[in-house]
Short mmCIF file of C-alpha atoms and ligand atoms in Angstrom, two decimals:
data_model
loop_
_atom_site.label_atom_id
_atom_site.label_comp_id
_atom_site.label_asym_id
_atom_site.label_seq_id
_atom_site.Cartn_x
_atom_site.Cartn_y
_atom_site.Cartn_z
CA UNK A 1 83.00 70.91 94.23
CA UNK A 2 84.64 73.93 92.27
CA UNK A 3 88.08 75.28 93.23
CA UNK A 4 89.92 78.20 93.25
CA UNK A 5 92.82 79.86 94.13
CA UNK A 6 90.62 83.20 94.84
CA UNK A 7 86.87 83.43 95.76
CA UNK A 8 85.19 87.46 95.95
CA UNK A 9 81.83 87.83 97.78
CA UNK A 10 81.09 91.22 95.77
CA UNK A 11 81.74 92.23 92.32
CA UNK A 12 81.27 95.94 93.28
CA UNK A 13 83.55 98.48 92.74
CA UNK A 14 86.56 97.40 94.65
CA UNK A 15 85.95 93.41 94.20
CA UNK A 16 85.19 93.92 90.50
CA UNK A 17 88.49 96.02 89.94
CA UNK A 18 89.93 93.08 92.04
CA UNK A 19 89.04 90.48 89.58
CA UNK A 20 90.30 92.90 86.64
CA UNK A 21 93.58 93.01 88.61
CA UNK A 22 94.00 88.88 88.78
CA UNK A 23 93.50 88.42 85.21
CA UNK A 24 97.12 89.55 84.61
CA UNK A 25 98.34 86.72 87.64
CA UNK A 26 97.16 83.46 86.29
CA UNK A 27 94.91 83.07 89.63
CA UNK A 28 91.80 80.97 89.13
CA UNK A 29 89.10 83.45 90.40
CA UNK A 30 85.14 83.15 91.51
CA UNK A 31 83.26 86.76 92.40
CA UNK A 32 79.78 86.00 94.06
CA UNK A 33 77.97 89.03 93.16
CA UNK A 34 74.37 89.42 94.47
CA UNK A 35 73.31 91.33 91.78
CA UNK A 36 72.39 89.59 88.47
CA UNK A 37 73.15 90.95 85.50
CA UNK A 38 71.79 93.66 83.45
CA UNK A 39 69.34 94.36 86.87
CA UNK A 40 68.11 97.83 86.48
CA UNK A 41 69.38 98.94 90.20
CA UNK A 42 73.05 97.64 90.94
CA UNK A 43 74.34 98.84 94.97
CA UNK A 44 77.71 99.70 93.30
CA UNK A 45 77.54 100.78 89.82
CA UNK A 46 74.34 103.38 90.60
CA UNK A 47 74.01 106.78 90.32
CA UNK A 48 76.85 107.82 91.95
CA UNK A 49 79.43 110.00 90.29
CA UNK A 50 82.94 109.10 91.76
CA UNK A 51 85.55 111.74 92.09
CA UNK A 52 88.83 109.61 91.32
CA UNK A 53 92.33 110.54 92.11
CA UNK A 54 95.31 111.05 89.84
CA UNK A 55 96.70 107.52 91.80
CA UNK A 56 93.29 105.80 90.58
CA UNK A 57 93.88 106.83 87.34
CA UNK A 58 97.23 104.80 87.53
CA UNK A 59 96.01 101.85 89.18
CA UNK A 60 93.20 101.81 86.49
CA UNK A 61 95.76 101.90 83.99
CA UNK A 62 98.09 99.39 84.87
CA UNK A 63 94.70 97.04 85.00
CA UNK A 64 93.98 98.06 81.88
CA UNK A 65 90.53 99.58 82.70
CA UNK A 66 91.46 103.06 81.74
CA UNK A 67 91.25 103.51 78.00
CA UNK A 68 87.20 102.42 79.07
CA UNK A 69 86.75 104.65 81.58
CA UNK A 70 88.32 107.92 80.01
CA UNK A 71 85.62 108.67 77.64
CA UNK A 72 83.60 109.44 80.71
CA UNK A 73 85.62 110.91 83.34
CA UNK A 74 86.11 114.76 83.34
CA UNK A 75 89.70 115.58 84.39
CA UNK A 76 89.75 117.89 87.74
CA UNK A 77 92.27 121.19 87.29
CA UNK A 78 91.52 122.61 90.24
CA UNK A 79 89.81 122.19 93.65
CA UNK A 80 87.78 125.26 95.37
CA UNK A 81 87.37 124.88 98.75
CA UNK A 82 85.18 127.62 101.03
CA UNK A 83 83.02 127.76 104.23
CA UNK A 84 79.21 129.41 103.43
CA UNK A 85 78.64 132.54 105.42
CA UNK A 86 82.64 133.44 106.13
CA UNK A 87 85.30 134.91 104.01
CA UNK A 88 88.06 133.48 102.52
CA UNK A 89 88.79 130.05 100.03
CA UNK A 90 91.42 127.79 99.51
CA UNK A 91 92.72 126.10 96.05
CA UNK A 92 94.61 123.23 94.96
CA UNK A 93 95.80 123.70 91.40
CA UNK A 94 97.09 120.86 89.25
CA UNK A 95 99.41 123.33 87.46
CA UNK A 96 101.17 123.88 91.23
CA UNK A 97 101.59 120.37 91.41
CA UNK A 98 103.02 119.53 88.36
CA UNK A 99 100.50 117.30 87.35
CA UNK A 100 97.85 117.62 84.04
CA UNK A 101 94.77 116.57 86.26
CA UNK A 102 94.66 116.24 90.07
CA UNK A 103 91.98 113.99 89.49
CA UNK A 104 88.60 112.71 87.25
CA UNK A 105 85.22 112.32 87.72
CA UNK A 106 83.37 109.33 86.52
CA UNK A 107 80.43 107.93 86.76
CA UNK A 108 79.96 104.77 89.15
CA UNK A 109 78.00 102.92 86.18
CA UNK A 110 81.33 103.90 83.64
CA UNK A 111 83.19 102.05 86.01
CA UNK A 112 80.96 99.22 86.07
CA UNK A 113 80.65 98.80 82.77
CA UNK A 114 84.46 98.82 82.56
CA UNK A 115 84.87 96.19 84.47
CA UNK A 116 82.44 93.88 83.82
CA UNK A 117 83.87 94.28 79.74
CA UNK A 118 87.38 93.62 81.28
CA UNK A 119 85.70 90.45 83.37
CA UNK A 120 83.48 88.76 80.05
CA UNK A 121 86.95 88.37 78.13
CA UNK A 122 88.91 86.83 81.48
CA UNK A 123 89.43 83.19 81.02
CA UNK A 124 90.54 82.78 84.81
CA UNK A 125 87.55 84.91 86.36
CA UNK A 126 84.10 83.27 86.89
CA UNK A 127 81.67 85.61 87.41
CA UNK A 128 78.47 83.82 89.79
CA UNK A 129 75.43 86.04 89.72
CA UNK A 130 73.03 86.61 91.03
CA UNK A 131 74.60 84.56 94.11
CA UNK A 132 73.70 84.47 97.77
CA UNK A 133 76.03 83.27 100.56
CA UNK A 134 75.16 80.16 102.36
CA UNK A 135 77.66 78.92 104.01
CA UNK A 136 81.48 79.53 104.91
CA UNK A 137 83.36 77.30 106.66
CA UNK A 138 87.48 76.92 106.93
CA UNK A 139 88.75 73.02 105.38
CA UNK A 140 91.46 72.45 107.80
CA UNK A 141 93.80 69.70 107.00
CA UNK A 142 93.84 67.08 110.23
CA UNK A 143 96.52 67.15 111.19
CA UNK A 144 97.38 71.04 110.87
CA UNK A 145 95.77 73.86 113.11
CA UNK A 146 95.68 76.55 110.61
CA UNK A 147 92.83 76.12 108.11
CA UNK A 148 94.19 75.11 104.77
CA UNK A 149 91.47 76.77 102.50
CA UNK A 150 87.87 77.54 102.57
CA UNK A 151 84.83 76.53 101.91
CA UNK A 152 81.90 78.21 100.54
CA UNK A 153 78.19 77.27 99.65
CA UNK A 154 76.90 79.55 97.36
CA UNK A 155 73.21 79.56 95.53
CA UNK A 156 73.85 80.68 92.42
CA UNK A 157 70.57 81.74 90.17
CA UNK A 158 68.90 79.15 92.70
CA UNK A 159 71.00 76.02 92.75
CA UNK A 160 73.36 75.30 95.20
CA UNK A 161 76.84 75.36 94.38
CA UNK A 162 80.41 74.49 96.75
CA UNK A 163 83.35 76.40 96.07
CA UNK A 164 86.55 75.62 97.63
CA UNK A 165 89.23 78.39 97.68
CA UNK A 166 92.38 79.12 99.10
CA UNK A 167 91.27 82.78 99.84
CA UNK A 168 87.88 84.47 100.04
CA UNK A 169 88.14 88.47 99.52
CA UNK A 170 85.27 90.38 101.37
CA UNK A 171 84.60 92.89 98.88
CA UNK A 172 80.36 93.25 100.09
CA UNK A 173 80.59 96.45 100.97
CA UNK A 174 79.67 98.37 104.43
CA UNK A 175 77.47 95.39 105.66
CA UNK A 176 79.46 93.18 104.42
CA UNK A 177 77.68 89.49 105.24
CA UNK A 178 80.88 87.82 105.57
CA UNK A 179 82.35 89.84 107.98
CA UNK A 180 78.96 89.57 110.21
CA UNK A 181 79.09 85.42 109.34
CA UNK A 182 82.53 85.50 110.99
CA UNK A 183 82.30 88.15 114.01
CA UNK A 184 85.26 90.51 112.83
CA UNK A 185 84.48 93.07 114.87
CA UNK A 186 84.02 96.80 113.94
CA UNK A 187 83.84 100.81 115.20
CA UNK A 188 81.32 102.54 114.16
CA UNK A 189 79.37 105.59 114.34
CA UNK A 190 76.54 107.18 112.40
CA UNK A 191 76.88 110.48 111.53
CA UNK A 192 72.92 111.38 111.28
CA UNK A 193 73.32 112.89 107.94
CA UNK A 194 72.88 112.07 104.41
CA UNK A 195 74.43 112.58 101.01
CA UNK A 196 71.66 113.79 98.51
CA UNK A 197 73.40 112.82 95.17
CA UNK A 198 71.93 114.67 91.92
CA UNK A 199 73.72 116.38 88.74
CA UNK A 200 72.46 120.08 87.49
CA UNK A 201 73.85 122.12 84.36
CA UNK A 202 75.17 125.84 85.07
CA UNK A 203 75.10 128.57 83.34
CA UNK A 204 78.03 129.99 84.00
CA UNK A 205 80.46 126.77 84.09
CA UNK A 206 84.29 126.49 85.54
CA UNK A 207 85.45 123.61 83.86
CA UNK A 208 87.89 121.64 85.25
CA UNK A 209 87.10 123.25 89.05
CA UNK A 210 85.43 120.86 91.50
CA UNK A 211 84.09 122.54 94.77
CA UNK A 212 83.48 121.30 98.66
CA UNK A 213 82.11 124.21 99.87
CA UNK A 214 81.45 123.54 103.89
CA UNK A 215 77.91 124.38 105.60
CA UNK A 216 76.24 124.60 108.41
CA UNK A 217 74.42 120.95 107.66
CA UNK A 218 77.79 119.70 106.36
CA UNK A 219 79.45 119.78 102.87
CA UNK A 220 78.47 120.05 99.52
CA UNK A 221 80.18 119.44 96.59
CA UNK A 222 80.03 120.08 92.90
CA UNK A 223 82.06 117.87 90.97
CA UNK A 224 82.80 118.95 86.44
CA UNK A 225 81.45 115.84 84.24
CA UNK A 226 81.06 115.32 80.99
CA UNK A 227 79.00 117.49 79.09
CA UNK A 228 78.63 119.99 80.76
CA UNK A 229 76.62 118.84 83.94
CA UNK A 230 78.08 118.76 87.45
CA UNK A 231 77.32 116.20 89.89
CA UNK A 232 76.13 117.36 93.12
CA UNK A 233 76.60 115.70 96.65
CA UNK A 234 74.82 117.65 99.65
CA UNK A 235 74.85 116.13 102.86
CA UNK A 236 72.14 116.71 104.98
CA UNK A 237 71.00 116.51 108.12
CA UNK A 238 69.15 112.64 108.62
CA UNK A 239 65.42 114.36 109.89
CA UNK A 240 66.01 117.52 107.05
CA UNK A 241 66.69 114.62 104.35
CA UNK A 242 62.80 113.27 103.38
CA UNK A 243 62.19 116.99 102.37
CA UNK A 244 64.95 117.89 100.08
CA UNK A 245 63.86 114.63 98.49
CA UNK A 246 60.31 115.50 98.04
CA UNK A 247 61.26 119.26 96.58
CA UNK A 248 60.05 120.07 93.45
CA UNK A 249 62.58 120.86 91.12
CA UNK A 250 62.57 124.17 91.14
CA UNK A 251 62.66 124.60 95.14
CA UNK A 252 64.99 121.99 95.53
CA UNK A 253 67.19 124.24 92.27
CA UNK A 254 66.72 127.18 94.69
CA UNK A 255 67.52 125.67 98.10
CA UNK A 256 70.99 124.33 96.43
CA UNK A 257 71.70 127.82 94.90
CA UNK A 258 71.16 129.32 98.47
CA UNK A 259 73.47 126.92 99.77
CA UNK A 260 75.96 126.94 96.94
CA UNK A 261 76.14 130.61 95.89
CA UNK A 262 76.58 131.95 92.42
CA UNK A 263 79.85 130.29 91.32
CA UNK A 264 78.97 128.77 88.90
CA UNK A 265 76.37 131.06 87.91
CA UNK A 266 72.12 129.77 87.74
CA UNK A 267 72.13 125.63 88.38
CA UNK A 268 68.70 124.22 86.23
CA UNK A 269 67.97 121.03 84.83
CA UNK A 270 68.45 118.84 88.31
CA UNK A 271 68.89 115.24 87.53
CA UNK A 272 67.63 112.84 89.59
CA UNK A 273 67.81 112.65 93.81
CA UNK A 274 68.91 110.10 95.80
CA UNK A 275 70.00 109.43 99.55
CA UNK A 276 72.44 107.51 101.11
CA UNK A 277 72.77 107.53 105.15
CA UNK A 278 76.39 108.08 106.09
CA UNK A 279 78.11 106.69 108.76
CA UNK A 280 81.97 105.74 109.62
CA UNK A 281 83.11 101.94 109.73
CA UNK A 282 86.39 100.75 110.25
CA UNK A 283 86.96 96.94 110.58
CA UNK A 284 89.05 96.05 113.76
CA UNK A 285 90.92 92.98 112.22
CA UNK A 286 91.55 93.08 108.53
CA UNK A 287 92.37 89.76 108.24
CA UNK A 288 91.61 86.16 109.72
CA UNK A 289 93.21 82.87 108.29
CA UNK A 290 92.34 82.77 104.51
CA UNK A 291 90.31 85.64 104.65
CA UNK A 292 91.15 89.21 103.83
CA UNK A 293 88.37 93.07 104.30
CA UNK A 294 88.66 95.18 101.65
CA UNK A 295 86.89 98.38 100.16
CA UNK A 296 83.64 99.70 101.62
CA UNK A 297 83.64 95.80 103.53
CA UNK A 298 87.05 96.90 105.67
CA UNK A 299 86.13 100.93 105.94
CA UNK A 300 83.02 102.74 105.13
CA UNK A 301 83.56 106.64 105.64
CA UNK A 302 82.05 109.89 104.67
CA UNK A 303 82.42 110.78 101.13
CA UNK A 304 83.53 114.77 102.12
CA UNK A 305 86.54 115.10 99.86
CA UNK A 306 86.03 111.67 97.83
CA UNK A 307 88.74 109.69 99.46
CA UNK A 308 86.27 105.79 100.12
CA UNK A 309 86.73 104.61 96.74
CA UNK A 310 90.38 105.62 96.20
CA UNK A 311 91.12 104.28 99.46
CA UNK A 312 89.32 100.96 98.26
CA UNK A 313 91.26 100.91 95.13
CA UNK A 314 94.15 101.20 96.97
CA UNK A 315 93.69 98.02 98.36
CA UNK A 316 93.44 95.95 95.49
CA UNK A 317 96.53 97.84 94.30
CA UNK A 318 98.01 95.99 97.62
CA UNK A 319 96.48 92.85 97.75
CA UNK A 320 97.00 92.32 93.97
CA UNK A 321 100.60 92.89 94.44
CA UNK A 322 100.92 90.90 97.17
CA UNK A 323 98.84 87.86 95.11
CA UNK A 324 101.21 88.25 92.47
CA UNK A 325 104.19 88.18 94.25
CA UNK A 326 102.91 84.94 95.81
CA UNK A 327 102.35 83.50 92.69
CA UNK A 328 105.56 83.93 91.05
CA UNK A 329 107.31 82.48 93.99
CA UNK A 330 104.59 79.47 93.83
CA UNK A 331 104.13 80.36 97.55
CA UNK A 332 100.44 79.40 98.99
CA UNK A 333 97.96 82.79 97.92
CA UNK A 334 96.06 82.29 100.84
CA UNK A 335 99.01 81.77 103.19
CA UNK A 336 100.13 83.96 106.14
CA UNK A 337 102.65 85.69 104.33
CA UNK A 338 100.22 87.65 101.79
CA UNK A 339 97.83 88.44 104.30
CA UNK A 340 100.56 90.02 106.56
CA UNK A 341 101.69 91.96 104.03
CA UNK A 342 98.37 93.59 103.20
CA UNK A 343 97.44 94.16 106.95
CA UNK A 344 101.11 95.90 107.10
CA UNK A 345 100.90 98.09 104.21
CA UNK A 346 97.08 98.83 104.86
CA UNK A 347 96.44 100.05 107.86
CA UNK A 348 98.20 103.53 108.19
CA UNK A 349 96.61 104.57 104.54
CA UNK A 350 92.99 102.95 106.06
CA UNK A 351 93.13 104.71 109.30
CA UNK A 352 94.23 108.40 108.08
CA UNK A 353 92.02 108.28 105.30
CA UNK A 354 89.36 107.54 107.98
CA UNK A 355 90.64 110.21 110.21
CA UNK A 356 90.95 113.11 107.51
CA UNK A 357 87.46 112.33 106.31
CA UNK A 358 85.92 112.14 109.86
CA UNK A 359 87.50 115.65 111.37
CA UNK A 360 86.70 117.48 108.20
CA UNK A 361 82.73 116.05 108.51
CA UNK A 362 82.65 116.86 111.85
CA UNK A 363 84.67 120.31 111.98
CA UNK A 364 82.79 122.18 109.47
CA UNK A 365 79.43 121.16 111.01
CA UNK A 366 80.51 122.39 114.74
CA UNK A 367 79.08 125.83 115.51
CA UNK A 368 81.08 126.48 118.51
CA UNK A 369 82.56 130.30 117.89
CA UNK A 370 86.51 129.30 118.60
CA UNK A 371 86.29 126.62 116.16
CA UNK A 372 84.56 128.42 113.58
CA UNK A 373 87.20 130.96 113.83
CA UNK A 374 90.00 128.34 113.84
CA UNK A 375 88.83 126.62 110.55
CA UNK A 376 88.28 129.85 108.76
CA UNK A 377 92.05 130.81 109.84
CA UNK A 378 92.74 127.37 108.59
CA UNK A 379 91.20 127.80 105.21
CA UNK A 380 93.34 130.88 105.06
CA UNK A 381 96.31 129.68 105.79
CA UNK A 382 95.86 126.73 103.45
CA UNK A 383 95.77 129.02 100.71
CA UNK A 384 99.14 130.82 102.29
CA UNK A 385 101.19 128.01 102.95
CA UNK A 386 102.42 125.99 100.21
CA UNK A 387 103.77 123.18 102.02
CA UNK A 388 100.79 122.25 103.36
CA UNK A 389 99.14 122.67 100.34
CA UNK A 390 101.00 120.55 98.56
CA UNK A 391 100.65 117.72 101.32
CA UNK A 392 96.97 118.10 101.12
CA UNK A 393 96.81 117.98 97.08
CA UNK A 394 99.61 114.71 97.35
CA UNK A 395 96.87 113.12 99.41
CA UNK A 396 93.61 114.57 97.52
CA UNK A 397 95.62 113.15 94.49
CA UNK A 398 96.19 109.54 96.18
CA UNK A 399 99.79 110.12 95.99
CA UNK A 400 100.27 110.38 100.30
CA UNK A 401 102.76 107.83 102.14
CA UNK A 402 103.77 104.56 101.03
CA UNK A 403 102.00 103.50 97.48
CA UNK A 404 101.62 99.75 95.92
CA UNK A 405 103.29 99.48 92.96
CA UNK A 406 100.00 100.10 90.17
CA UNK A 407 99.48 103.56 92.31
CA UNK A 408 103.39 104.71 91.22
CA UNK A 409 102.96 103.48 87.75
CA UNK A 410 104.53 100.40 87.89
CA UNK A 411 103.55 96.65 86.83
CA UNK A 412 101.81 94.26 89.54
CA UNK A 413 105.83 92.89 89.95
C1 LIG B 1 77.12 109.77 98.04
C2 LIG B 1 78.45 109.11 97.91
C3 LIG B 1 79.42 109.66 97.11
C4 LIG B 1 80.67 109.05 97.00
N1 LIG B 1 81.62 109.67 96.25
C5 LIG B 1 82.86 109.12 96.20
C6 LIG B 1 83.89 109.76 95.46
O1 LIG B 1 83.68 110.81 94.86
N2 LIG B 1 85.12 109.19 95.44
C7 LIG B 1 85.38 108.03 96.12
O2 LIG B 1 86.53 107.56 96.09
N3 LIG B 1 84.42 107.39 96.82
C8 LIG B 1 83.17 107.92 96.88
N4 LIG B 1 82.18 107.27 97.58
C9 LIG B 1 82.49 105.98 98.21
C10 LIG B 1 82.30 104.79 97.22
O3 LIG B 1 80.99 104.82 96.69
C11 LIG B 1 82.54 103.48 97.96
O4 LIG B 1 83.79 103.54 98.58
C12 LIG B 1 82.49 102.30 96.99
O5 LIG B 1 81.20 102.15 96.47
C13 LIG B 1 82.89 101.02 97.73
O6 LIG B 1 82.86 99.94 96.82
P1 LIG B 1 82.75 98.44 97.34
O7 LIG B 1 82.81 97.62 96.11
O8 LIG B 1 83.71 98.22 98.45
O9 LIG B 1 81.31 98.35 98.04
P2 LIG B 1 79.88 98.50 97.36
O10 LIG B 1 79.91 99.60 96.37
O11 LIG B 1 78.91 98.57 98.48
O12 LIG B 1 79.66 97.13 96.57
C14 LIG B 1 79.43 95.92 97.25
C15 LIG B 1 79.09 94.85 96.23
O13 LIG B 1 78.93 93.61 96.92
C16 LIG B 1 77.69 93.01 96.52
N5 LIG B 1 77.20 92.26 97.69
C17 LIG B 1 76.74 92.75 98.86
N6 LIG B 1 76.43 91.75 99.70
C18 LIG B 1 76.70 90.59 99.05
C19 LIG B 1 76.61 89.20 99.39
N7 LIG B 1 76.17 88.81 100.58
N8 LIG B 1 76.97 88.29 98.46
C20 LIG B 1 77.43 88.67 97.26
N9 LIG B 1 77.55 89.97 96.88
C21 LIG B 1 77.20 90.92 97.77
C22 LIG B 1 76.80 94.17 96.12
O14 LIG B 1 75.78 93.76 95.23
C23 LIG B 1 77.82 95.10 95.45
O15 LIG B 1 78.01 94.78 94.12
C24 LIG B 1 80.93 107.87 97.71
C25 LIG B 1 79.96 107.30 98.52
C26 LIG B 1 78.72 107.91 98.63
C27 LIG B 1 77.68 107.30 99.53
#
């Protein structure tokens, strides 16, 4: 039997930065990550460019994962944001909002390779992969109700293996196998579209400006990288999606410029395509007695406006707080007083995030004449009205509401 204090099922995204965060808390931590090392396809760290906000940048920081992750990430100066076939643009401008960069864009695979660097120099992280799930079971102590820890069986490169934890962190992402294994239960709803991902160069480039221009199928975005190439993410309808993929190159060049517009000038040199279905998640129960959602595992939404990693991030900003307060007080990690705190301070954030994301996917796609008239107005008045501008940028910057303490800057506690 192996214990510890913390057990991840996922060293994605959100459970890797998760592990990053514990380092700095003492916490004896296992991630179960399905994914061995060095594969050539990782479900996380893939082709994916992720359009981080300013708060990101922070919580990255006060893990430590930054100084990795800047050499890749393109800062964002401003955001364009139009509706094909009508008149009239809004803009969010980092210089209104006092800020150098409302945002960055890095790719998913950066990120990865951040934290897994951060993880192979963590004396207090084990890192089991590849690992499958077996088993999970609560160890409750006779003579109490509530469990007192948990139990996992875990087949790790193909031996069996029983890990014993005070906490186990879902962090598996939208089908999340330990939220099925325990019956949390879930809303959901597909959207029937998908995001084409693929990066282009242009010949006439805006650095520094990202766009989400809205369409008819839904919206597509061009995001600055590096290097002049800009990452593209076109959501399309489900039945339209197997023949974007199969474009050539130069039909598929031409079907985004017809989309797009001339912006940013002629796009050439696509990159590689790649689908992903799209759908909105939100876990009904966060939490259950030594177990806490988080990430893609708690919400999966649509990634119009980039919010689903941020959002993610935002809970191991949370729960990492909440660990550490825990720990200095030599109070139990897994204990009802952690996970009450990050249901409390989760939620809200969770469910307008999910909201925002969800009107704006389904707004722009409605063709009923009233409502098409009401969002271009909308768009309009965006650009008039600087207080709710400024609202929208706080909250396209992960600066909205209440913030855990790595999103303002500060230390874990
Ligand atoms: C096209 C697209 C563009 C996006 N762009 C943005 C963006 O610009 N900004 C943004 O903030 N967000 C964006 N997102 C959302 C972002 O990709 C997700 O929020 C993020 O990947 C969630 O990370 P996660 O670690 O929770 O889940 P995942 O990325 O799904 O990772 C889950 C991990 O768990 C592992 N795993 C799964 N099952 C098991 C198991 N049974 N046992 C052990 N391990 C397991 C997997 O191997 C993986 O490593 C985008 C999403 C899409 C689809």
């Amino acid at each position: 039997m192996h214990e510890f204090d913390i057990v991840i099922v996922g060293g994605g995204l959100v459970g890797g930065s998760l592990a990053c965060a514990l380092t700095a808390t003492g916490l004896r931590t296992a991630v179960v990550e399905a994914v061995a090392a060095g594969a050539p396809q990782h479900p996380s760290y893939d082709e994916r460019v992720i359009a981080l906000a300013l708060g990101s940048r922070r919580i990255f920081e006060g893990i430590g994962l930054w100084s990795d992750i800047a050499a890749a990430a393109e800062p964002i100066l401003r955001v364009h944001v139009s509706e094909r076939g009508r008149p009239g643009c809004a803009h969010l401008d980092a210089a209104n909002e006092g800020v150098s960069a409302l945002g960055y864009v890095a790719p998913a695979r950066a990120i990865g390779a951040a934290i897994m660097a951060h993880l192979a120099s963590a004396p207090t992280v084990e890192l089991l992969r590849p690992a499958r799930l077996i088993g999970l079971h609560p160890t409750p102590a006779r003579a109490l109700a509530r469990p007192q820890g948990m139990q996992l069986e875990v087949s790790v490169g193909g031996r069996s293996r029983l890990l014993q934890t005070r906490l186990v962190v879902a962090a598996d992402g939208g089908d999340s196998a330990v939220r099925r294994r325990l019956g949390l239960p879930v809303i959901e709803r597909a959207y029937g579209h998908d995001a084409v991902i693929s990066t282009v160069t242009a010949s006439a480039p805006r650095p520094g400006v990202a766009f989400e221009r809205f369409t008819d199928s839904g919206p597509l975005a061009l995001l600055p990288m590096t290097a002049g190439r800009w990452s593209v993410v076109w959501t399309t309808r489900a039945e339209a999606t197997p023949a974007v993929l199969a474009l050539d190159d130069a039909a598929f060049l031409a079907r985004l410029q017809e989309r797009f517009g001339q912006r940013l000038g002629t796009l050439t040199r696509p990159g590689r395509r790649s689908a992903y279905p799209l759908r909105l998640m939100l876990a009904r129960e966060l939490t259950r007695p030594r177990l806490v959602l988080i990430g893609n595992a708690a919400h999966t939404l649509h990634p119009v406006a980039g919010q689903g990693f941020n959002l993610g991030l935002r809970d191991v900003a949370e729960l990492a707080e909440a660990l550490a307060l825990a720990q200095r007080l030599g109070h139990d990690p897994g204990g009802p007083g952690v996970l009450a705190q990050y249901r409390r301070q989760r939620r809200g954030d969770q469910h307008q995030v999910a909201l925002l994301t969800d009107g704006l996917a389904r707004l722009f796609v409605n063709p009923w004449g009233p409502v098409r008239l009401g969002r271009n107005l909308g768009l309009l008045g965006l650009d008039l009205l600087p207080g709710a501008r400024h609202l929208l940028a706080r909250r396209f910057m992960g600066l909205g509401g209440r913030l855990p303490r790595l999103a303002r800057g500060l230390p874990l506690v």
